[in-house]
Amino acid sequence: MNDTNKNISHPIQKYSSIQVPSGSGMLMLKIYLDVLPRVRKCLKFWKNESEQIPNHELRKQALLSIETKAFHCEGGSIYGLLAKGEIEQTIHFIVAYQTISDYLDNLCDRSTSQDPEDFRTLHQACLDALTPNAECINYYQFRQEQDDGGYLIKLVKTCQNVLKRLPSYQIVAPYLYELADYYCNLQVHKHVKVEERVPRLKAWFEEHRHKIPQMKWYEFSACTGSTLGIFCLIAYASDPNCSKELAIKVKNSYFPWVQGLHILLDYFIDQEEDRVGGDLNFCTYYNSEQEIAERFIYFLKEADKAVSQLPDKNFHRMINRALLGVYLADKKVNEQINVRKTARQILRSCGGSAFFFLWNGLIMARIRYQQIFV
């Protein structure tokens, strides 16, 4: 991966007849053999790029986003399996797009400003990355730190170059933008001045509550904070026969339930870290650990129900349980007594497959940095 375009410049090949895995054993085998090596190659490339960033603070946050959030790229890249023969280019997109998200989240979390215009301009990169011919802007124009040596633009253009070769891009584009718009708005609202965050998020929820199932404002916010729906749409758009009907089904399946489950788990394991850092954490708004367990189990059931209408429904149900496994295998779970107890309660309600993915999540965590950062 000598430059951002070299490994994604090949034309789209005929959509493969390779079967998407429908059993947990085959899924994990494909993750180890087909997904993780590609992800780690991409992450190594972006780590090398981030080390060249001239500005100290931008370089620090770019490196931290890769070194501490590599599992986001690993998990998201599982959707490359849905792209079958186009797994290579799909993982290029997923790793680049997720790296944009994690990098910008770091910049906003540890920001020298609390300016919503700054956050919105930074996250214009997420929208431009979904628009093949979009002209990149100075995404840092409202903040002190400026010189990233072209790092963010390289990430955006890598995503654009994949989309230019995606046969069904025009079919999925409206739904990509809808999910990305939710995501970008969340990043603005949750990073402004502390006293403005909850009022802004509640007002935003009121604008949308008539369009979503019954839930609390902080659960809606969680549903908007995931990139999984985008990755799933990109993978299916590798098929020239992808239909508008399928794109709508994917969007409606992943938003809100699968994405909500994903981000609630993310916040669940970060509770102590966010408390120390003074960051907003949606799980703190639940009344008890018991309520957290009950709502997470409910989200899982609704996520399973939602994806049952999709092709490869067994694959998508396994992803729901893999989310539990990957997040609850994180070392941060064992460092928090209440989190550890609640995690066990959630896992017991989810059957053996969740424990299978938990075990594999522990293995992946053990070998992750040895393989990426040597």
mmCIF file of C-alpha atoms in Angstrom:
data_model
loop_
_atom_site.group_PDB
_atom_site.id
_atom_site.type_symbol
_atom_site.label_atom_id
_atom_site.label_comp_id
_atom_site.label_asym_id
_atom_site.label_seq_id
_atom_site.Cartn_x
_atom_site.Cartn_y
_atom_site.Cartn_z
ATOM 1 C CA MET A 1 0.000 0.000 0.000
ATOM 2 C CA ASN A 2 2.565 2.530 -1.171
ATOM 3 C CA ASP A 3 0.057 5.318 -1.814
ATOM 4 C CA THR A 4 -3.609 5.925 -1.123
ATOM 5 C CA ASN A 5 -4.755 4.841 -4.567
ATOM 6 C CA LYS A 6 -2.453 2.017 -5.570
ATOM 7 C CA ASN A 7 -4.389 -0.881 -4.116
ATOM 8 C CA ILE A 8 -7.819 0.442 -5.038
ATOM 9 C CA SER A 9 -7.215 1.585 -8.590
ATOM 10 C CA HIS A 10 -8.241 -1.675 -10.236
ATOM 11 C CA PRO A 11 -11.599 -1.810 -12.083
ATOM 12 C CA ILE A 12 -14.563 -3.549 -10.486
ATOM 13 C CA GLN A 13 -14.585 -7.201 -11.318
ATOM 14 C CA LYS A 14 -17.702 -9.262 -11.926
ATOM 15 C CA TYR A 15 -19.599 -9.688 -8.666
ATOM 16 C CA SER A 16 -18.458 -12.955 -7.105
ATOM 17 C CA SER A 17 -20.604 -15.989 -6.430
ATOM 18 C CA ILE A 18 -18.688 -16.668 -3.195
ATOM 19 C CA GLN A 19 -21.107 -17.457 -0.383
ATOM 20 C CA VAL A 20 -21.447 -15.173 2.631
ATOM 21 C CA PRO A 21 -20.751 -17.186 5.826
ATOM 22 C CA SER A 22 -23.907 -18.220 7.696
ATOM 23 C CA GLY A 23 -22.310 -20.127 10.599
ATOM 24 C CA SER A 24 -20.255 -18.700 13.457
ATOM 25 C CA GLY A 25 -17.287 -21.023 12.880
ATOM 26 C CA MET A 26 -16.997 -20.178 9.188
ATOM 27 C CA LEU A 27 -17.497 -16.492 9.954
ATOM 28 C CA MET A 28 -14.591 -16.440 12.402
ATOM 29 C CA LEU A 29 -12.399 -18.397 9.982
ATOM 30 C CA LYS A 30 -13.051 -15.828 7.254
ATOM 31 C CA ILE A 31 -12.444 -12.988 9.693
ATOM 32 C CA TYR A 32 -9.039 -14.395 10.627
ATOM 33 C CA LEU A 33 -8.018 -15.324 7.078
ATOM 34 C CA ASP A 34 -9.732 -12.775 4.819
ATOM 35 C CA VAL A 35 -10.570 -9.715 6.926
ATOM 36 C CA LEU A 36 -7.953 -9.094 9.610
ATOM 37 C CA PRO A 37 -4.839 -9.326 7.389
ATOM 38 C CA ARG A 38 -6.313 -6.726 5.023
ATOM 39 C CA VAL A 39 -7.374 -4.448 7.882
ATOM 40 C CA ARG A 40 -3.948 -4.609 9.496
ATOM 41 C CA LYS A 41 -2.220 -3.798 6.234
ATOM 42 C CA CYS A 42 -4.431 -0.726 5.813
ATOM 43 C CA LEU A 43 -3.973 0.374 9.426
ATOM 44 C CA LYS A 44 -0.214 0.061 9.150
ATOM 45 C CA PHE A 45 -0.325 2.301 6.086
ATOM 46 C CA TRP A 46 -2.444 4.950 7.846
ATOM 47 C CA LYS A 47 -0.294 4.760 10.977
ATOM 48 C CA ASN A 48 2.759 5.504 8.838
ATOM 49 C CA GLU A 49 0.899 8.402 7.221
ATOM 50 C CA SER A 50 -0.162 9.808 10.590
ATOM 51 C CA GLU A 51 3.438 9.757 11.827
ATOM 52 C CA GLN A 52 4.272 12.293 9.086
ATOM 53 C CA ILE A 53 1.727 14.895 10.269
ATOM 54 C CA PRO A 54 3.665 18.135 11.000
ATOM 55 C CA ASN A 55 1.385 19.546 13.731
ATOM 56 C CA HIS A 56 2.082 17.887 17.090
ATOM 57 C CA GLU A 57 -1.503 17.803 18.376
ATOM 58 C CA LEU A 58 -2.989 16.564 15.104
ATOM 59 C CA ARG A 59 -0.282 13.914 14.858
ATOM 60 C CA LYS A 60 -0.907 12.821 18.460
ATOM 61 C CA GLN A 61 -4.673 12.448 17.970
ATOM 62 C CA ALA A 62 -4.292 10.670 14.626
ATOM 63 C CA LEU A 63 -1.910 8.121 16.141
ATOM 64 C CA LEU A 64 -4.087 7.626 19.212
ATOM 65 C CA SER A 65 -7.169 7.053 17.063
ATOM 66 C CA ILE A 66 -5.409 4.158 15.321
ATOM 67 C CA GLU A 67 -3.578 2.713 18.310
ATOM 68 C CA THR A 68 -6.575 2.710 20.669
ATOM 69 C CA LYS A 69 -9.482 2.189 18.263
ATOM 70 C CA ALA A 70 -8.144 -0.365 15.806
ATOM 71 C CA PHE A 71 -10.943 -2.738 16.787
ATOM 72 C CA HIS A 72 -13.472 -0.316 15.265
ATOM 73 C CA CYS A 73 -11.869 -0.909 11.859
ATOM 74 C CA GLU A 74 -11.600 -4.641 12.488
ATOM 75 C CA GLY A 75 -15.269 -4.937 13.414
ATOM 76 C CA GLY A 76 -16.534 -2.708 10.624
ATOM 77 C CA SER A 77 -14.464 -4.523 8.026
ATOM 78 C CA ILE A 78 -16.358 -7.747 8.642
ATOM 79 C CA TYR A 79 -18.907 -6.227 6.257
ATOM 80 C CA GLY A 80 -16.315 -6.679 3.539
ATOM 81 C CA LEU A 81 -17.434 -10.324 3.482
ATOM 82 C CA LEU A 82 -20.798 -9.187 2.103
ATOM 83 C CA ALA A 83 -18.953 -7.735 -0.888
ATOM 84 C CA LYS A 84 -17.664 -11.221 -1.737
ATOM 85 C CA GLY A 85 -15.128 -10.849 -4.569
ATOM 86 C CA GLU A 86 -14.889 -7.095 -3.918
ATOM 87 C CA ILE A 87 -13.717 -7.510 -0.327
ATOM 88 C CA GLU A 88 -10.392 -5.759 -0.977
ATOM 89 C CA GLN A 89 -11.789 -2.425 -2.137
ATOM 90 C CA THR A 90 -14.616 -2.548 0.419
ATOM 91 C CA ILE A 91 -12.159 -2.906 3.302
ATOM 92 C CA HIS A 92 -10.073 -0.050 1.874
ATOM 93 C CA PHE A 93 -13.173 2.131 2.138
ATOM 94 C CA ILE A 94 -14.234 0.906 5.577
ATOM 95 C CA VAL A 95 -10.808 1.378 7.185
ATOM 96 C CA ALA A 96 -10.364 4.845 5.682
ATOM 97 C CA TYR A 97 -13.880 5.990 6.602
ATOM 98 C CA GLN A 98 -13.694 4.602 10.130
ATOM 99 C CA THR A 99 -10.274 6.192 10.581
ATOM 100 C CA ILE A 100 -11.783 9.557 9.603
ATOM 101 C CA SER A 101 -14.534 9.051 12.186
ATOM 102 C CA ASP A 102 -12.192 7.996 14.989
ATOM 103 C CA TYR A 103 -9.666 10.728 14.259
ATOM 104 C CA LEU A 104 -12.295 13.474 14.211
ATOM 105 C CA ASP A 105 -13.911 12.096 17.350
ATOM 106 C CA ASN A 106 -10.546 12.378 19.089
ATOM 107 C CA LEU A 107 -10.073 15.933 17.830
ATOM 108 C CA CYS A 108 -13.511 16.919 19.142
ATOM 109 C CA ASP A 109 -13.195 15.077 22.463
ATOM 110 C CA ARG A 110 -9.864 16.766 23.220
ATOM 111 C CA SER A 111 -10.627 19.961 21.366
ATOM 112 C CA THR A 112 -9.021 23.346 21.916
ATOM 113 C CA SER A 113 -12.410 24.823 20.975
ATOM 114 C CA GLN A 114 -16.046 24.038 21.702
ATOM 115 C CA ASP A 115 -17.270 25.770 18.584
ATOM 116 C CA PRO A 116 -20.115 23.925 16.790
ATOM 117 C CA GLU A 117 -19.025 25.508 13.495
ATOM 118 C CA ASP A 118 -15.584 23.962 13.970
ATOM 119 C CA PHE A 119 -17.073 20.516 14.632
ATOM 120 C CA ARG A 120 -19.431 20.762 11.680
ATOM 121 C CA THR A 121 -16.622 21.823 9.327
ATOM 122 C CA LEU A 122 -14.386 18.997 10.528
ATOM 123 C CA HIS A 123 -17.171 16.489 9.901
ATOM 124 C CA GLN A 124 -17.794 17.796 6.413
ATOM 125 C CA ALA A 125 -14.994 15.314 5.672
ATOM 126 C CA CYS A 126 -17.431 12.465 6.494
ATOM 127 C CA LEU A 127 -19.892 13.775 3.893
ATOM 128 C CA ASP A 128 -17.235 14.543 1.277
ATOM 129 C CA ALA A 129 -15.869 11.019 1.672
ATOM 130 C CA LEU A 130 -19.283 9.741 0.526
ATOM 131 C CA THR A 131 -19.354 12.036 -2.520
ATOM 132 C CA PRO A 132 -17.015 10.839 -5.304
ATOM 133 C CA ASN A 133 -16.479 14.212 -6.987
ATOM 134 C CA ALA A 134 -16.622 16.490 -3.943
ATOM 135 C CA GLU A 135 -13.856 19.087 -3.663
ATOM 136 C CA CYS A 136 -12.047 18.912 -0.345
ATOM 137 C CA ILE A 137 -11.937 22.047 1.806
ATOM 138 C CA ASN A 138 -9.779 23.187 4.707
ATOM 139 C CA TYR A 139 -11.510 21.100 7.352
ATOM 140 C CA TYR A 140 -9.445 22.764 10.104
ATOM 141 C CA GLN A 141 -10.339 26.342 9.203
ATOM 142 C CA PHE A 142 -12.064 27.113 12.520
ATOM 143 C CA ARG A 143 -9.380 25.758 14.816
ATOM 144 C CA GLN A 144 -5.866 26.608 15.864
ATOM 145 C CA GLU A 145 -4.227 23.386 14.639
ATOM 146 C CA GLN A 146 -3.952 23.421 10.848
ATOM 147 C CA ASP A 147 -1.131 21.478 9.220
ATOM 148 C CA ASP A 148 -1.816 17.747 8.947
ATOM 149 C CA GLY A 149 0.331 17.322 5.845
ATOM 150 C CA GLY A 150 -2.733 16.362 3.797
ATOM 151 C CA TYR A 151 -3.624 13.400 6.061
ATOM 152 C CA LEU A 152 -7.392 13.976 6.286
ATOM 153 C CA ILE A 153 -7.716 14.771 2.585
ATOM 154 C CA LYS A 154 -5.864 11.538 1.728
ATOM 155 C CA LEU A 155 -8.386 9.595 3.813
ATOM 156 C CA VAL A 156 -11.307 11.353 2.091
ATOM 157 C CA LYS A 157 -9.911 10.745 -1.388
ATOM 158 C CA THR A 158 -9.284 7.078 -0.630
ATOM 159 C CA CYS A 159 -12.997 6.697 0.131
ATOM 160 C CA GLN A 160 -13.960 8.680 -2.968
ATOM 161 C CA ASN A 161 -11.781 6.544 -5.208
ATOM 162 C CA VAL A 162 -13.552 3.397 -4.054
ATOM 163 C CA LEU A 163 -16.991 4.920 -4.600
ATOM 164 C CA LYS A 164 -16.092 5.986 -8.156
ATOM 165 C CA ARG A 165 -15.777 2.297 -9.031
ATOM 166 C CA LEU A 166 -18.813 1.091 -7.092
ATOM 167 C CA PRO A 167 -21.442 -0.170 -9.588
ATOM 168 C CA SER A 168 -24.492 0.553 -7.413
ATOM 169 C CA TYR A 169 -23.266 3.726 -5.722
ATOM 170 C CA GLN A 170 -26.144 5.853 -7.058
ATOM 171 C CA ILE A 171 -28.665 3.385 -5.620
ATOM 172 C CA VAL A 172 -27.316 3.576 -2.067
ATOM 173 C CA ALA A 173 -26.135 7.216 -2.048
ATOM 174 C CA PRO A 174 -29.304 8.798 -0.550
ATOM 175 C CA TYR A 175 -29.240 6.375 2.374
ATOM 176 C CA LEU A 176 -25.517 6.854 2.924
ATOM 177 C CA TYR A 177 -26.122 10.589 3.218
ATOM 178 C CA GLU A 178 -29.068 10.125 5.578
ATOM 179 C CA LEU A 179 -27.032 7.994 7.983
ATOM 180 C CA ALA A 180 -23.976 10.251 7.689
ATOM 181 C CA ASP A 181 -26.100 13.332 8.368
ATOM 182 C CA TYR A 182 -27.331 11.754 11.600
ATOM 183 C CA TYR A 183 -23.756 10.916 12.517
ATOM 184 C CA CYS A 184 -22.369 14.389 11.818
ATOM 185 C CA ASN A 185 -25.139 16.133 13.735
ATOM 186 C CA LEU A 186 -24.479 13.936 16.756
ATOM 187 C CA GLN A 187 -20.793 14.841 16.711
ATOM 188 C CA VAL A 188 -21.658 18.531 16.718
ATOM 189 C CA HIS A 189 -24.279 18.346 19.481
ATOM 190 C CA LYS A 190 -22.328 16.159 21.875
ATOM 191 C CA HIS A 191 -19.074 18.123 21.745
ATOM 192 C CA VAL A 192 -20.256 21.696 22.361
ATOM 193 C CA LYS A 193 -20.086 23.383 25.780
ATOM 194 C CA VAL A 194 -21.066 20.992 28.566
ATOM 195 C CA GLU A 195 -24.160 22.966 29.556
ATOM 196 C CA GLU A 196 -25.432 22.995 25.959
ATOM 197 C CA ARG A 197 -24.992 19.296 25.125
ATOM 198 C CA VAL A 198 -28.074 17.695 26.665
ATOM 199 C CA PRO A 199 -30.491 20.510 25.685
ATOM 200 C CA ARG A 200 -29.274 20.334 22.085
ATOM 201 C CA LEU A 201 -29.545 16.535 21.983
ATOM 202 C CA LYS A 202 -33.032 16.580 23.498
ATOM 203 C CA ALA A 203 -34.218 19.207 21.015
ATOM 204 C CA TRP A 204 -32.739 17.181 18.137
ATOM 205 C CA PHE A 205 -34.524 14.078 19.413
ATOM 206 C CA GLU A 206 -37.843 15.947 19.465
ATOM 207 C CA GLU A 207 -37.370 16.776 15.771
ATOM 208 C CA HIS A 208 -37.092 13.078 14.893
ATOM 209 C CA ARG A 209 -39.068 11.139 17.506
ATOM 210 C CA HIS A 210 -42.141 10.839 15.258
ATOM 211 C CA LYS A 211 -40.025 8.860 12.731
ATOM 212 C CA ILE A 212 -38.521 6.289 15.096
ATOM 213 C CA PRO A 213 -39.738 3.589 17.512
ATOM 214 C CA GLN A 214 -40.356 4.611 21.116
ATOM 215 C CA MET A 215 -37.098 5.230 22.962
ATOM 216 C CA LYS A 216 -35.323 7.802 25.119
ATOM 217 C CA TRP A 217 -33.379 10.770 23.741
ATOM 218 C CA TYR A 218 -30.029 9.246 24.740
ATOM 219 C CA GLU A 219 -30.893 5.973 22.985
ATOM 220 C CA PHE A 220 -31.775 7.855 19.807
ATOM 221 C CA SER A 221 -28.459 9.679 20.037
ATOM 222 C CA ALA A 222 -26.674 6.332 20.310
ATOM 223 C CA CYS A 223 -28.480 5.033 17.216
ATOM 224 C CA THR A 224 -27.106 7.930 15.171
ATOM 225 C CA GLY A 225 -23.497 7.405 16.218
ATOM 226 C CA SER A 226 -22.665 4.230 14.291
ATOM 227 C CA THR A 227 -21.107 3.756 10.866
ATOM 228 C CA LEU A 228 -22.264 0.128 10.467
ATOM 229 C CA GLY A 229 -25.233 0.961 8.233
ATOM 230 C CA ILE A 230 -22.931 2.881 5.897
ATOM 231 C CA PHE A 231 -20.517 -0.048 5.681
ATOM 232 C CA CYS A 232 -23.312 -2.520 5.017
ATOM 233 C CA LEU A 233 -24.693 -0.351 2.199
ATOM 234 C CA ILE A 234 -21.249 0.033 0.632
ATOM 235 C CA ALA A 235 -20.719 -3.736 0.680
ATOM 236 C CA TYR A 236 -24.051 -4.472 -1.022
ATOM 237 C CA ALA A 237 -23.406 -1.697 -3.555
ATOM 238 C CA SER A 238 -20.483 -3.777 -4.868
ATOM 239 C CA ASP A 239 -23.157 -5.862 -6.564
ATOM 240 C CA PRO A 240 -24.345 -4.352 -9.880
ATOM 241 C CA ASN A 241 -27.776 -5.843 -9.142
ATOM 242 C CA CYS A 242 -28.245 -4.025 -5.830
ATOM 243 C CA SER A 243 -31.771 -2.587 -5.794
ATOM 244 C CA LYS A 244 -33.352 0.468 -4.197
ATOM 245 C CA GLU A 245 -35.585 -1.891 -2.241
ATOM 246 C CA LEU A 246 -32.556 -3.604 -0.709
ATOM 247 C CA ALA A 247 -30.900 -0.274 0.109
ATOM 248 C CA ILE A 248 -34.023 0.868 1.957
ATOM 249 C CA LYS A 249 -34.233 -2.425 3.845
ATOM 250 C CA VAL A 250 -30.591 -2.166 4.913
ATOM 251 C CA LYS A 251 -31.010 1.396 6.115
ATOM 252 C CA ASN A 252 -34.199 0.595 8.021
ATOM 253 C CA SER A 253 -32.688 -2.544 9.545
ATOM 254 C CA TYR A 254 -29.501 -0.925 10.754
ATOM 255 C CA PHE A 255 -31.075 2.311 11.885
ATOM 256 C CA PRO A 256 -32.069 2.368 14.654
ATOM 257 C CA TRP A 257 -31.651 -1.065 16.244
ATOM 258 C CA VAL A 258 -28.309 -2.516 15.078
ATOM 259 C CA GLN A 259 -26.585 0.857 15.246
ATOM 260 C CA GLY A 260 -28.148 1.564 18.636
ATOM 261 C CA LEU A 261 -26.907 -1.739 20.032
ATOM 262 C CA HIS A 262 -23.446 -0.996 18.652
ATOM 263 C CA ILE A 263 -23.017 2.451 20.174
ATOM 264 C CA LEU A 264 -24.683 1.663 23.486
ATOM 265 C CA LEU A 265 -22.098 -1.106 23.905
ATOM 266 C CA ASP A 266 -19.346 1.351 22.998
ATOM 267 C CA TYR A 267 -20.511 3.792 25.667
ATOM 268 C CA PHE A 268 -21.136 0.990 28.149
ATOM 269 C CA ILE A 269 -17.484 -0.046 28.310
ATOM 270 C CA ASP A 270 -16.238 3.578 28.289
ATOM 271 C CA GLN A 271 -18.153 4.783 31.350
ATOM 272 C CA GLU A 272 -15.170 5.216 33.678
ATOM 273 C CA GLU A 273 -12.972 6.638 30.914
ATOM 274 C CA ASP A 274 -15.637 9.213 30.015
ATOM 275 C CA ARG A 275 -16.208 10.099 33.677
ATOM 276 C CA VAL A 276 -12.517 10.879 34.107
ATOM 277 C CA GLY A 277 -12.355 12.782 30.821
ATOM 278 C CA GLY A 278 -15.569 14.713 31.440
ATOM 279 C CA ASP A 279 -17.111 13.331 28.250
ATOM 280 C CA LEU A 280 -20.814 12.725 27.651
ATOM 281 C CA ASN A 281 -21.817 9.072 28.151
ATOM 282 C CA PHE A 282 -25.342 7.958 27.290
ATOM 283 C CA CYS A 283 -25.308 4.992 29.673
ATOM 284 C CA THR A 284 -25.188 7.321 32.681
ATOM 285 C CA TYR A 285 -28.775 8.379 31.944
ATOM 286 C CA TYR A 286 -30.218 4.952 32.690
ATOM 287 C CA ASN A 287 -31.704 4.587 36.173
ATOM 288 C CA SER A 288 -29.836 1.403 37.086
ATOM 289 C CA GLU A 289 -27.536 -1.364 35.883
ATOM 290 C CA GLN A 290 -30.619 -3.574 35.650
ATOM 291 C CA GLU A 291 -32.258 -1.132 33.249
ATOM 292 C CA ILE A 292 -29.100 -1.108 31.129
ATOM 293 C CA ALA A 293 -29.167 -4.903 30.881
ATOM 294 C CA GLU A 294 -32.880 -4.972 30.032
ATOM 295 C CA ARG A 295 -32.612 -2.293 27.347
ATOM 296 C CA PHE A 296 -29.515 -3.849 25.759
ATOM 297 C CA ILE A 297 -31.286 -7.197 25.574
ATOM 298 C CA TYR A 298 -34.317 -5.455 24.055
ATOM 299 C CA PHE A 299 -32.135 -3.725 21.458
ATOM 300 C CA LEU A 300 -30.582 -7.072 20.552
ATOM 301 C CA LYS A 301 -33.996 -8.699 20.057
ATOM 302 C CA GLU A 302 -35.208 -5.798 17.908
ATOM 303 C CA ALA A 303 -31.950 -5.848 15.916
ATOM 304 C CA ASP A 304 -32.420 -9.566 15.214
ATOM 305 C CA LYS A 305 -35.997 -8.928 14.127
ATOM 306 C CA ALA A 306 -34.957 -6.017 11.896
ATOM 307 C CA VAL A 307 -32.246 -7.900 9.981
ATOM 308 C CA SER A 308 -34.460 -10.958 9.416
ATOM 309 C CA GLN A 309 -35.808 -9.220 6.282
ATOM 310 C CA LEU A 310 -32.336 -8.937 4.720
ATOM 311 C CA PRO A 311 -30.516 -11.350 2.445
ATOM 312 C CA ASP A 312 -27.786 -13.143 4.413
ATOM 313 C CA LYS A 313 -29.940 -12.780 7.535
ATOM 314 C CA ASN A 314 -27.889 -15.337 9.483
ATOM 315 C CA PHE A 315 -24.764 -13.295 8.806
ATOM 316 C CA HIS A 316 -26.425 -10.150 10.162
ATOM 317 C CA ARG A 317 -27.720 -11.918 13.285
ATOM 318 C CA MET A 318 -24.198 -13.194 13.932
ATOM 319 C CA ILE A 319 -22.909 -9.637 13.643
ATOM 320 C CA ASN A 320 -25.328 -8.604 16.385
ATOM 321 C CA ARG A 321 -23.796 -11.202 18.701
ATOM 322 C CA ALA A 322 -20.286 -10.468 17.514
ATOM 323 C CA LEU A 323 -20.831 -6.869 18.655
ATOM 324 C CA LEU A 324 -21.514 -8.180 22.141
ATOM 325 C CA GLY A 325 -18.468 -10.428 22.012
ATOM 326 C CA VAL A 326 -16.039 -7.817 20.732
ATOM 327 C CA TYR A 327 -17.088 -5.069 23.134
ATOM 328 C CA LEU A 328 -17.566 -7.206 26.221
ATOM 329 C CA ALA A 329 -14.155 -8.819 25.639
ATOM 330 C CA ASP A 330 -12.507 -5.420 26.045
ATOM 331 C CA LYS A 331 -10.173 -5.133 29.029
ATOM 332 C CA LYS A 332 -12.110 -2.062 30.196
ATOM 333 C CA VAL A 333 -15.014 -4.342 31.174
ATOM 334 C CA ASN A 334 -13.001 -6.151 33.844
ATOM 335 C CA GLU A 335 -11.672 -2.853 35.173
ATOM 336 C CA GLN A 336 -15.203 -1.696 36.139
ATOM 337 C CA ILE A 337 -17.042 -3.849 38.709
ATOM 338 C CA ASN A 338 -20.595 -2.786 37.815
ATOM 339 C CA VAL A 339 -19.873 -3.024 34.109
ATOM 340 C CA ARG A 340 -18.463 -6.535 34.535
ATOM 341 C CA LYS A 341 -21.542 -7.737 36.440
ATOM 342 C CA THR A 342 -23.960 -6.233 33.913
ATOM 343 C CA ALA A 343 -21.951 -7.657 31.005
ATOM 344 C CA ARG A 344 -22.324 -11.147 32.431
ATOM 345 C CA GLN A 345 -26.079 -10.681 32.766
ATOM 346 C CA ILE A 346 -26.358 -9.531 29.147
ATOM 347 C CA LEU A 347 -24.242 -12.418 27.862
ATOM 348 C CA ARG A 348 -26.249 -15.037 29.787
ATOM 349 C CA SER A 349 -29.406 -13.909 28.027
ATOM 350 C CA CYS A 350 -27.902 -14.134 24.523
ATOM 351 C CA GLY A 351 -27.049 -17.813 24.161
ATOM 352 C CA GLY A 352 -23.854 -19.689 23.363
ATOM 353 C CA SER A 353 -22.947 -17.789 20.199
ATOM 354 C CA ALA A 354 -22.320 -14.604 22.170
ATOM 355 C CA PHE A 355 -19.814 -16.473 24.365
ATOM 356 C CA PHE A 356 -18.209 -17.895 21.222
ATOM 357 C CA PHE A 357 -17.627 -14.390 19.892
ATOM 358 C CA LEU A 358 -16.508 -13.216 23.338
ATOM 359 C CA TRP A 359 -13.815 -15.892 23.373
ATOM 360 C CA ASN A 360 -12.684 -14.910 19.866
ATOM 361 C CA GLY A 361 -12.777 -11.251 20.857
ATOM 362 C CA LEU A 362 -10.339 -12.001 23.662
ATOM 363 C CA ILE A 363 -8.026 -13.772 21.216
ATOM 364 C CA MET A 364 -8.208 -10.881 18.743
ATOM 365 C CA ALA A 365 -7.451 -8.371 21.482
ATOM 366 C CA ARG A 366 -4.427 -10.390 22.617
ATOM 367 C CA ILE A 367 -2.807 -10.524 19.171
ATOM 368 C CA ARG A 368 -3.982 -7.148 17.793
ATOM 369 C CA TYR A 369 -1.002 -4.886 18.421
ATOM 370 C CA GLN A 370 1.604 -7.576 17.869
ATOM 371 C CA GLN A 371 0.374 -7.899 14.299
ATOM 372 C CA ILE A 372 -0.422 -4.288 13.444
ATOM 373 C CA PHE A 373 2.321 -2.267 15.013
ATOM 374 C CA VAL A 374 5.466 -4.346 14.630
#
